[in-house]
Coordinates of C-alpha atoms in Angstrom, one line a residue:
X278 CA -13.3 10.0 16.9
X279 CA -16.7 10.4 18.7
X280 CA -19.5 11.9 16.8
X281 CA -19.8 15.8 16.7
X282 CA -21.9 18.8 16.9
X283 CA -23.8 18.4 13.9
X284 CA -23.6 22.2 12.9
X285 CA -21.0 22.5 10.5
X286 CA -18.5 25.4 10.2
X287 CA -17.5 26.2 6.5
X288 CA -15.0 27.8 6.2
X289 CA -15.7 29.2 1.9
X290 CA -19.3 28.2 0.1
X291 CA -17.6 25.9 -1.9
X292 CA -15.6 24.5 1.1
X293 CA -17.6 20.7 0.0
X294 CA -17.2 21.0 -3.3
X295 CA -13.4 21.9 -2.9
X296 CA -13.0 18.6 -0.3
X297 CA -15.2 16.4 -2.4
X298 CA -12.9 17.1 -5.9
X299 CA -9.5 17.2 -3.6
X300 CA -11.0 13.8 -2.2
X301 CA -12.3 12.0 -6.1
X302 CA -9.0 13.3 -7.4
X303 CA -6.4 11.7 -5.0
X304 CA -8.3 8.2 -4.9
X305 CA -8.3 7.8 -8.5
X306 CA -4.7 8.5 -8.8
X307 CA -3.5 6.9 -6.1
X308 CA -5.6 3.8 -7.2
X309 CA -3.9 3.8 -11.1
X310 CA -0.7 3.8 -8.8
X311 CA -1.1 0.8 -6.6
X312 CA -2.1 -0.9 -9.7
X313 CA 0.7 -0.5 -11.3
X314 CA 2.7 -1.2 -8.8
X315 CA 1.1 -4.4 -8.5
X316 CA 1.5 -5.3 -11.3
X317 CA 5.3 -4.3 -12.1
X318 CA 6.1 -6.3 -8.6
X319 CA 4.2 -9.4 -10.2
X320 CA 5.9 -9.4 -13.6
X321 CA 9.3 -8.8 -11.8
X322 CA 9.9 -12.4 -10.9
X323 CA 13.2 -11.4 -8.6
X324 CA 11.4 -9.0 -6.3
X325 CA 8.6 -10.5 -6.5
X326 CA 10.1 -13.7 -5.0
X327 CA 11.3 -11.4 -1.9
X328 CA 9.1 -11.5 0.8
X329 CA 8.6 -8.3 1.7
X330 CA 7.7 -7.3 -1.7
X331 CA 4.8 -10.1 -1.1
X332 CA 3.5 -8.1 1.8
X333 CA 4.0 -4.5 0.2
X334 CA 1.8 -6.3 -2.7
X335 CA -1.4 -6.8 0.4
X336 CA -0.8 -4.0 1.6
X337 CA -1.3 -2.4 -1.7
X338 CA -4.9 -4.6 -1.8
X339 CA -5.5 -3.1 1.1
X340 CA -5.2 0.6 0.1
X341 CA -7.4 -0.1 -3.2
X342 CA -10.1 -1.6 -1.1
X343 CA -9.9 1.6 1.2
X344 CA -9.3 3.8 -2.4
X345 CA -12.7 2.6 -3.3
X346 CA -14.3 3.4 -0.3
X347 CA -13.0 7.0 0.1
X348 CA -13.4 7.5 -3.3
X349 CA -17.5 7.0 -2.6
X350 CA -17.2 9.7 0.5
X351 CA -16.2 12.0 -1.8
X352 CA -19.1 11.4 -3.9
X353 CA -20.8 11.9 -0.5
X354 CA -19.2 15.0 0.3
X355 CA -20.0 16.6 -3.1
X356 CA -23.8 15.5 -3.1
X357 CA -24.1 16.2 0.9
X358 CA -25.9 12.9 1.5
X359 CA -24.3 9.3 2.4
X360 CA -27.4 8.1 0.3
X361 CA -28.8 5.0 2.6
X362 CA -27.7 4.5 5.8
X363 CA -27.5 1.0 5.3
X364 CA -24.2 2.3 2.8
X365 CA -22.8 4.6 5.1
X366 CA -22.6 1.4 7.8
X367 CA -21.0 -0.9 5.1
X368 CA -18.6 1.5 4.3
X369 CA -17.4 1.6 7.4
X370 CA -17.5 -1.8 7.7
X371 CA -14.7 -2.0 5.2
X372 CA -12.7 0.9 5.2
X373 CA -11.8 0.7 8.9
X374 CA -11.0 -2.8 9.0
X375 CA -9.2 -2.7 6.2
X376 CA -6.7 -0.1 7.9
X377 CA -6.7 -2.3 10.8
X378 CA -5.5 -5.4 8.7
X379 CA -3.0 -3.0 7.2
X380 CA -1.6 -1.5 10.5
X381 CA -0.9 -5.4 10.9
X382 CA 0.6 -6.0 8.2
X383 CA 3.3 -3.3 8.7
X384 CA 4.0 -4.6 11.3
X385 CA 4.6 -8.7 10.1
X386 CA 6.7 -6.4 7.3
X387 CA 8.4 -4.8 9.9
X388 CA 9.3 -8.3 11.8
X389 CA 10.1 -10.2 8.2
X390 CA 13.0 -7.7 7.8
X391 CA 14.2 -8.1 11.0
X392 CA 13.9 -12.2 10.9
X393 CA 15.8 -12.5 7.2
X394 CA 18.6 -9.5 8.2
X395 CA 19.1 -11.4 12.1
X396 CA 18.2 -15.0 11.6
X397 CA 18.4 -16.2 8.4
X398 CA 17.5 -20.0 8.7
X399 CA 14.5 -19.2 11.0
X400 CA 13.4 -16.7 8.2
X401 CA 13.1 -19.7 5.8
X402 CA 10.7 -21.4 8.2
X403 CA 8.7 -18.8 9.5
X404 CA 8.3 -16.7 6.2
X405 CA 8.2 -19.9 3.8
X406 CA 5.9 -19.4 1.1
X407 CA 2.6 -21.5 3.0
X408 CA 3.9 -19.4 6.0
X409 CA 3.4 -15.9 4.5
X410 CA -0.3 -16.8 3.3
X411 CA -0.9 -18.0 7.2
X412 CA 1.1 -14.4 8.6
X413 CA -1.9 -13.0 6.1
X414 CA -4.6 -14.6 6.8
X415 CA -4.1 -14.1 10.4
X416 CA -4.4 -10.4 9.9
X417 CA -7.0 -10.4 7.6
X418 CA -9.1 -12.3 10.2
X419 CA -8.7 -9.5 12.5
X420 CA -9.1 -7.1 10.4
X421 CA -12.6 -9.2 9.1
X422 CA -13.2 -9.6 13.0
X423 CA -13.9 -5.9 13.3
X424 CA -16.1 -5.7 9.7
X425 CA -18.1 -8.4 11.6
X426 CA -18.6 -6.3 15.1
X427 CA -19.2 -3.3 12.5
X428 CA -21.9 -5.0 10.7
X429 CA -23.9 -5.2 13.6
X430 CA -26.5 -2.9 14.8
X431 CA -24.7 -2.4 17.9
X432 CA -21.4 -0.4 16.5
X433 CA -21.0 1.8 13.6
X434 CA -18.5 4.1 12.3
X435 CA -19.4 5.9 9.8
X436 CA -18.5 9.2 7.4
X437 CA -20.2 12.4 8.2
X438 CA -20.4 14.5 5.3
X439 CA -20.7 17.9 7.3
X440 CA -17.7 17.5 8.7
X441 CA -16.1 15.4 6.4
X442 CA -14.2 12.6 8.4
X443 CA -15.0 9.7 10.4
X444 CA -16.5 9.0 13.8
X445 CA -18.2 6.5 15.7
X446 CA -21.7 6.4 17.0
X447 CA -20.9 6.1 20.8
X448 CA -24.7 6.0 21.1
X449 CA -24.8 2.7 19.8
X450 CA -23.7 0.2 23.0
X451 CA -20.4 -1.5 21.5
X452 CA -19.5 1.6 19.7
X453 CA -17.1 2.6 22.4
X454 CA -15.6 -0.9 22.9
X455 CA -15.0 -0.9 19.3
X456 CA -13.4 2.7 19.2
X457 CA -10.7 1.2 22.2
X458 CA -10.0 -1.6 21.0
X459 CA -9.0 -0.2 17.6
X460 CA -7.0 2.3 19.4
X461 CA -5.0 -0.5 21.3
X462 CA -4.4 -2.3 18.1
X463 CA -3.4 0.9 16.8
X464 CA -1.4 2.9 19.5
X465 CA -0.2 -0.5 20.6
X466 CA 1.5 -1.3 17.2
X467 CA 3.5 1.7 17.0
X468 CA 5.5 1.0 20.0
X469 CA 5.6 -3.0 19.1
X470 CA 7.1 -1.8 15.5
X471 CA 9.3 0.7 17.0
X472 CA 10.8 -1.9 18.9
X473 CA 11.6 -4.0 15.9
X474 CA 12.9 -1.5 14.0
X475 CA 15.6 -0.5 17.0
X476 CA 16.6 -4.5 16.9
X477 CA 16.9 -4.1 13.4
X478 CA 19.1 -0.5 13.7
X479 CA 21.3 -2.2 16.5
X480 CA 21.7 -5.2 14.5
X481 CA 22.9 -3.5 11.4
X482 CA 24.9 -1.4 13.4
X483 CA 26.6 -4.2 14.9
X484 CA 27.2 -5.9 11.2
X485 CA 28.9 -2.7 10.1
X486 CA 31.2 -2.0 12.7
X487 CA 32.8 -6.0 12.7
X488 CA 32.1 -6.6 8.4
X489 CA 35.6 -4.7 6.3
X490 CA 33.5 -5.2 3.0
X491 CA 31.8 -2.8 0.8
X492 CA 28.2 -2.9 0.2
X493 CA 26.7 -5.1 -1.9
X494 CA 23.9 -5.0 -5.1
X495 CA 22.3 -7.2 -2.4
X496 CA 22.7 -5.1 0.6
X497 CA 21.8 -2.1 -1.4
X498 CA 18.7 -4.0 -2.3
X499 CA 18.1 -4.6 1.2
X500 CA 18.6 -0.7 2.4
X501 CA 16.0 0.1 0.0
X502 CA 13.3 -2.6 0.8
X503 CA 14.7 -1.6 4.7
X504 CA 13.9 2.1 4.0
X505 CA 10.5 1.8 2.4
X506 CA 9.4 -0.9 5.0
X507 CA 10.7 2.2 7.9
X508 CA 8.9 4.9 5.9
X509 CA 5.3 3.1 5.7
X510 CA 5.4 2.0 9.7
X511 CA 6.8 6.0 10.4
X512 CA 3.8 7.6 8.2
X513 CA 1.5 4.9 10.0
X514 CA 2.5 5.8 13.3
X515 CA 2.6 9.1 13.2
X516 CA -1.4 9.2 11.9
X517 CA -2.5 6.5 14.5
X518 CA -1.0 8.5 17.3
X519 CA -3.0 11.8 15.9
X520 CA -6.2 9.7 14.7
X521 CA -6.7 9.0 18.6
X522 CA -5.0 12.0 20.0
X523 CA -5.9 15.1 18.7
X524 CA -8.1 18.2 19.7
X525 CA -11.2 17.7 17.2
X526 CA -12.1 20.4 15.1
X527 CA -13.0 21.3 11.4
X528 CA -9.3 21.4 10.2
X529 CA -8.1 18.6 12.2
X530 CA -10.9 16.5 10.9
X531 CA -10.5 17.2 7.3
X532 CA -6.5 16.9 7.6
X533 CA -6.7 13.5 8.9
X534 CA -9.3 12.4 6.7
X535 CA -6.9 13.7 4.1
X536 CA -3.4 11.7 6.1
X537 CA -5.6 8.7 5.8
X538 CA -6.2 8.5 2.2
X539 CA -2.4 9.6 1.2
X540 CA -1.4 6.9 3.4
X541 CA -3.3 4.7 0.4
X542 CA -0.7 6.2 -2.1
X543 CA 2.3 6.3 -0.1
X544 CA 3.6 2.5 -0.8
X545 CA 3.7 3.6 -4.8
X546 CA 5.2 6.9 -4.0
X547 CA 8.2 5.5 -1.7
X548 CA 8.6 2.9 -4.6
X549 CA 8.6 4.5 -7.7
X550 CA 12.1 6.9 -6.8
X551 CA 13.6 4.0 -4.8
X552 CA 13.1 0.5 -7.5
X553 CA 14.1 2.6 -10.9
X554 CA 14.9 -0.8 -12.0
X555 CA 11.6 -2.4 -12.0
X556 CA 10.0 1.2 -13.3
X557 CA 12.3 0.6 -16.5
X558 CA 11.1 -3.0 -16.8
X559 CA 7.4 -1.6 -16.5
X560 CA 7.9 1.3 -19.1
X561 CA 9.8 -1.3 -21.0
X562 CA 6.9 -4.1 -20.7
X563 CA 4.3 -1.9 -21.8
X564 CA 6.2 -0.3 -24.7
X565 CA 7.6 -4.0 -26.0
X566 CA 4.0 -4.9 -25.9
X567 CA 2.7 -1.7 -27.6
X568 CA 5.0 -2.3 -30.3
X569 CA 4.0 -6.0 -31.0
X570 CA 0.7 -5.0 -31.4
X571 CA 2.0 -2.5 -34.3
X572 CA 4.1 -5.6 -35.7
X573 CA 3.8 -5.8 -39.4
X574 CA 4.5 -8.9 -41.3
X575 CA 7.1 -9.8 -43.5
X576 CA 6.1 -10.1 -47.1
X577 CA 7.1 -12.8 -49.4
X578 CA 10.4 -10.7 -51.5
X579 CA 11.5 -9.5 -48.3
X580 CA 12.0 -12.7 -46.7
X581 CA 13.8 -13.1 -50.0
X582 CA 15.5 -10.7 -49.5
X583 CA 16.7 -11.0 -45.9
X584 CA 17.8 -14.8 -46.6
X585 CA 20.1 -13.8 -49.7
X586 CA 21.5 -10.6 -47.5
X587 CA 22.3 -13.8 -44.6
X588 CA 24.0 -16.2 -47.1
X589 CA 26.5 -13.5 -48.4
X590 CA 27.4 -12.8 -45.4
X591 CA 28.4 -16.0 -44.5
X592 CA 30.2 -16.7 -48.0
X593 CA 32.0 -13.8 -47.5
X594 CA 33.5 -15.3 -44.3
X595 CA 34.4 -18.4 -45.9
X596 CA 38.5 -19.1 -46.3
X597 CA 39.2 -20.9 -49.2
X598 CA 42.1 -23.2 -48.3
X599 CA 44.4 -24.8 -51.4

């Protein structure tokens, strides 16, 4: 987005105050979400073992970094000041190339589950453990590659609390370089995952039509991981195609602003109804752990007790033989 008229068109008096709370409110929950699914993923040894959970857990990192920052533009919007300049710029400098390096991400997600469904063998080679932290540190360099560029006096994008969304300065001289290239890496990554997930469609429409077998607990876990995997690149897509393609004005700037930081809480909400299992063990961690903090030792007579109850038992299931 390019910067705009600076008069502001409110649409209510307490239009800010409205965006600002709507803003606050959304990061903070959306940020107690990601945790938690960070954390059930990590104590879940299993899924947490699966590669693509590995890369839902960065791109999780990801949305709390960007959480963080959206959550200080809605401070922003409320006070109607960005404070220093100096923030505004370093905002920008993480929020956007945070979404770049998760754009990216989707994407190696996207091409992991088309690698372990299609090629098996290769997918123990090219998404080995050392592999994965190479697959993520490649896109973390590009995504740090831009914060660089950003940092610079020569390109900034920055939040502009009148009209509460993001634009470029265009009048600084790689500004406009910046804003393309974004939009190649982008645009371009919607029709480089749509192409995966066809392969992958084809593929498993192949395997059905020749395999006479049921599905499996392990194919079943595969739909799922398949689904949410489809789900984040769809939602993705869909706002990288409208971030660069739409007809700017108050409503469109605010909705996308708004698309952008849902996108940050849609990994937990796509996980939550679709892995009951690991929400059980999460509930169930936290309560086991609750109730060993309430643990009360045994007393002295009780331990009596309990041992006397324990060797009845036994001699009661002792047969005599004469």
């Amino acid at each position: 987005m390019d910067l705009p008229n600076p008069n502001p068109h409110l649409l209510f008096a307490e239009e800010r105050d409205v965006i600002g709370s709507v803003i606050i409110t959304s990061t903070v929950i959306f940020v107690l979400l990601n945790i938690f699914i960070i954390k059930s993923l990590y104590d879940d040894r299993s899924l947490f073992s699966c590669n693509a959970y590995k890369f839902m857990i960065i791109l999780c990192i990801y949305d709390l970094v960007q959480l963080v920052v959206h959550f200080v533009t809605g401070l922003f919007t409320i006070f109607r000041s960005v404070g220093h300049p100096a923030l505004a710029k370093l905002l920008g400098a993480i929020a956007t190339p945070c979404y770049i390096g998760y754009v990216i991400t989707t994407i190696l997600l996207a091409f992991n589950r088309f690698v372990h469904l299609a090629l098996p063998n290769v997918d123990r080679r090219v998404f080995s453990a050392s592999a994965i932290k190479y697959w993520s540190l490649a896109a973390l360099s590009i995504g740090v590659s831009f914060s660089i560029i950003l940092i610079t006096p020569y390109a900034t994008i920055q939040y502009d609390t009148d009209r509460f969304a993001w634009f470029y300065d265009t009048s600084l001289s790689a500004s406009a370089v910046v804003k393309q290239v974004e939009m190649v890496v982008e645009v371009g990554g919607i029709f480089v995952s749509a192409a995966i997930y066809v392969l992958i469609i084809g593929f498993l429409f192949v395997w059905f039509s020749k395999s006479s077998h049921s599905m499996s607990e392990s194919l079943s876990v595969e739909g799922r991981i398949l689904l949410q995997s489809f789900i984040l690149t769809a939602y993705c897509t869909v706002l990288n195609w409208l971030w660069h393609n739409h007809n700017t004005t108050d409503l469109s700037n605010v909705s996308l602003n708004l698309m952008w930081i849902f996108n940050s809480g849609l990994n937990p909400i796509i996980y939550l109804p679709l892995n009951t299992r690991t929400n059980r063990v999460g509930v169930s961690t936290m309560m086991n752990a609750e109730t060993q903090k309430k643990a009360v030792p045994m007393t002295a007579e009780e331990r009596k007790k309990e041992f006397n109850e324990t060797v009845a038992k036994i001699t009661n299931k002792v047969v005599y033989v004469t």
